[in-house]
Amino acid sequence: MGGWEGGIRVPGIVRWPGVLPAGREVHEPTSLMDVFPTVVRLGGGETPQDRVIDGRDLLPLLLGTAQHSDHEFLMHYCEKFLHAARWHQRERGAIWKVHYQTPVFHPNGAAAC
């Protein structure tokens, strides 16, 4: 979807009876990169300290102890091209988005990237 909401907001379902509250909805964008630090934490490990880990632990969002993701910036790529960026300006509570490229959906088979 080239950075439009339909491409960024893909639903996910997480279930952990007795730990995560049933029926909780998180409307904050996250990333597949967030799975790694979340699983590492749940497994009792620590993320590597010798490199930058772009993912953020999802547990605070899932438990409801955080209202917003730890991501200040989220980038949306289509193949190797940056299509859009989202900036959550925490100190002001503002969210900014910029679209660098508009996907081409027509003619059929254009592949959007």
mmCIF file of C-alpha atoms in Angstrom:
data_model
loop_
_atom_site.group_PDB
_atom_site.id
_atom_site.type_symbol
_atom_site.label_atom_id
_atom_site.label_comp_id
_atom_site.label_asym_id
_atom_site.label_seq_id
_atom_site.Cartn_x
_atom_site.Cartn_y
_atom_site.Cartn_z
ATOM 1 C CA MET A 1 0.000 0.000 0.000
ATOM 2 C CA GLY A 2 3.017 2.253 -0.292
ATOM 3 C CA GLY A 3 2.883 3.829 3.179
ATOM 4 C CA TRP A 4 -0.821 4.615 3.280
ATOM 5 C CA GLU A 5 -2.611 3.478 6.423
ATOM 6 C CA GLY A 6 -3.766 0.231 4.831
ATOM 7 C CA GLY A 7 -0.153 -0.802 4.321
ATOM 8 C CA ILE A 8 1.073 0.218 7.756
ATOM 9 C CA ARG A 9 -1.920 -0.821 9.840
ATOM 10 C CA VAL A 10 -1.982 -4.571 9.317
ATOM 11 C CA PRO A 11 -3.843 -6.320 12.145
ATOM 12 C CA GLY A 12 -2.132 -8.775 14.435
ATOM 13 C CA ILE A 13 -3.561 -11.059 17.102
ATOM 14 C CA VAL A 14 -1.708 -11.904 20.298
ATOM 15 C CA ARG A 15 -3.121 -14.293 22.891
ATOM 16 C CA TRP A 16 -1.674 -15.119 26.294
ATOM 17 C CA PRO A 17 -4.405 -16.188 28.733
ATOM 18 C CA GLY A 18 -3.827 -15.097 32.308
ATOM 19 C CA VAL A 19 -1.233 -12.498 31.307
ATOM 20 C CA LEU A 20 -2.640 -10.296 28.549
ATOM 21 C CA PRO A 21 -6.077 -8.774 29.093
ATOM 22 C CA ALA A 22 -8.691 -10.299 26.788
ATOM 23 C CA GLY A 23 -10.225 -7.963 24.235
ATOM 24 C CA ARG A 24 -7.499 -5.322 24.475
ATOM 25 C CA GLU A 25 -6.959 -3.349 21.280
ATOM 26 C CA VAL A 26 -3.731 -1.525 20.511
ATOM 27 C CA HIS A 27 -4.097 1.190 17.895
ATOM 28 C CA GLU A 28 -0.438 2.187 17.913
ATOM 29 C CA PRO A 29 1.635 1.227 14.847
ATOM 30 C CA THR A 30 4.421 -1.226 15.568
ATOM 31 C CA SER A 31 6.808 -3.194 13.403
ATOM 32 C CA LEU A 32 7.795 -6.787 12.757
ATOM 33 C CA MET A 33 11.194 -5.665 14.056
ATOM 34 C CA ASP A 34 9.523 -5.457 17.496
ATOM 35 C CA VAL A 35 8.996 -9.217 17.696
ATOM 36 C CA PHE A 36 12.710 -9.879 18.280
ATOM 37 C CA PRO A 37 13.232 -7.743 21.421
ATOM 38 C CA THR A 38 9.852 -8.839 22.774
ATOM 39 C CA VAL A 39 10.647 -12.548 22.447
ATOM 40 C CA VAL A 40 14.157 -12.026 23.829
ATOM 41 C CA ARG A 41 12.711 -10.310 26.915
ATOM 42 C CA LEU A 42 10.044 -12.982 27.391
ATOM 43 C CA GLY A 43 12.760 -15.633 27.172
ATOM 44 C CA GLY A 44 14.735 -13.923 29.939
ATOM 45 C CA GLY A 45 17.520 -12.728 27.674
ATOM 46 C CA GLU A 46 18.934 -9.356 26.768
ATOM 47 C CA THR A 47 19.164 -7.834 23.321
ATOM 48 C CA PRO A 48 22.689 -7.446 21.953
ATOM 49 C CA GLN A 49 24.432 -4.308 23.191
ATOM 50 C CA ASP A 50 27.145 -4.262 20.523
ATOM 51 C CA ARG A 51 24.760 -3.043 17.764
ATOM 52 C CA VAL A 52 21.666 -0.963 17.244
ATOM 53 C CA ILE A 53 18.444 -2.935 17.550
ATOM 54 C CA ASP A 54 15.658 -1.098 15.750
ATOM 55 C CA GLY A 55 12.834 -3.135 17.299
ATOM 56 C CA ARG A 56 11.128 -2.163 20.553
ATOM 57 C CA ASP A 57 9.648 -4.416 23.231
ATOM 58 C CA LEU A 58 5.890 -4.748 22.627
ATOM 59 C CA LEU A 59 5.023 -6.017 26.106
ATOM 60 C CA PRO A 60 4.210 -2.593 27.629
ATOM 61 C CA LEU A 61 1.727 -1.947 24.803
ATOM 62 C CA LEU A 62 0.225 -5.408 25.091
ATOM 63 C CA LEU A 63 -0.131 -5.166 28.869
ATOM 64 C CA GLY A 64 -1.574 -1.659 28.679
ATOM 65 C CA THR A 65 1.190 -0.074 30.762
ATOM 66 C CA ALA A 66 2.174 2.134 27.797
ATOM 67 C CA GLN A 67 -0.112 4.111 25.524
ATOM 68 C CA HIS A 68 2.404 4.726 22.751
ATOM 69 C CA SER A 69 5.093 2.722 21.024
ATOM 70 C CA ASP A 70 8.713 3.511 21.826
ATOM 71 C CA HIS A 71 9.281 4.190 18.128
ATOM 72 C CA GLU A 72 9.922 7.846 17.434
ATOM 73 C CA PHE A 73 10.208 7.122 13.710
ATOM 74 C CA LEU A 74 8.739 4.361 11.552
ATOM 75 C CA MET A 75 9.793 4.020 7.928
ATOM 76 C CA HIS A 76 7.801 2.262 5.236
ATOM 77 C CA TYR A 77 9.740 0.709 2.400
ATOM 78 C CA CYS A 78 8.567 -0.961 -0.762
ATOM 79 C CA GLU A 79 11.430 -3.149 -1.872
ATOM 80 C CA LYS A 80 14.484 -0.871 -1.539
ATOM 81 C CA PHE A 81 12.563 2.404 -1.883
ATOM 82 C CA LEU A 82 11.492 4.572 1.041
ATOM 83 C CA HIS A 83 7.825 5.366 0.462
ATOM 84 C CA ALA A 84 6.779 7.000 3.716
ATOM 85 C CA ALA A 85 7.897 7.955 7.208
ATOM 86 C CA ARG A 86 5.986 8.536 10.439
ATOM 87 C CA TRP A 87 7.343 10.735 13.240
ATOM 88 C CA HIS A 88 5.768 10.707 16.693
ATOM 89 C CA GLN A 89 6.919 13.968 18.233
ATOM 90 C CA ARG A 90 6.507 12.885 21.865
ATOM 91 C CA GLU A 91 7.088 16.191 23.636
ATOM 92 C CA ARG A 92 4.252 17.786 21.654
ATOM 93 C CA GLY A 93 2.102 14.709 21.185
ATOM 94 C CA ALA A 94 2.069 15.384 17.444
ATOM 95 C CA ILE A 95 2.256 12.758 14.731
ATOM 96 C CA TRP A 96 3.686 13.699 11.350
ATOM 97 C CA LYS A 97 3.669 11.642 8.173
ATOM 98 C CA VAL A 98 5.393 12.205 4.891
ATOM 99 C CA HIS A 99 4.896 10.303 1.648
ATOM 100 C CA TYR A 100 7.857 10.341 -0.717
ATOM 101 C CA GLN A 101 6.317 8.244 -3.456
ATOM 102 C CA THR A 102 2.765 7.471 -4.417
ATOM 103 C CA PRO A 103 2.256 3.867 -5.444
ATOM 104 C CA VAL A 104 1.046 3.135 -8.974
ATOM 105 C CA PHE A 105 -1.741 0.542 -8.803
ATOM 106 C CA HIS A 106 -2.863 0.791 -12.431
ATOM 107 C CA PRO A 107 -2.581 -0.753 -14.897
ATOM 108 C CA ASN A 108 -3.120 -4.141 -13.285
ATOM 109 C CA GLY A 109 0.187 -5.778 -12.503
ATOM 110 C CA ALA A 110 1.984 -2.467 -11.882
ATOM 111 C CA ALA A 111 3.042 -3.928 -8.481
ATOM 112 C CA ALA A 112 2.709 -0.495 -6.760
ATOM 113 C CA CYS A 113 6.443 -0.143 -6.131
#
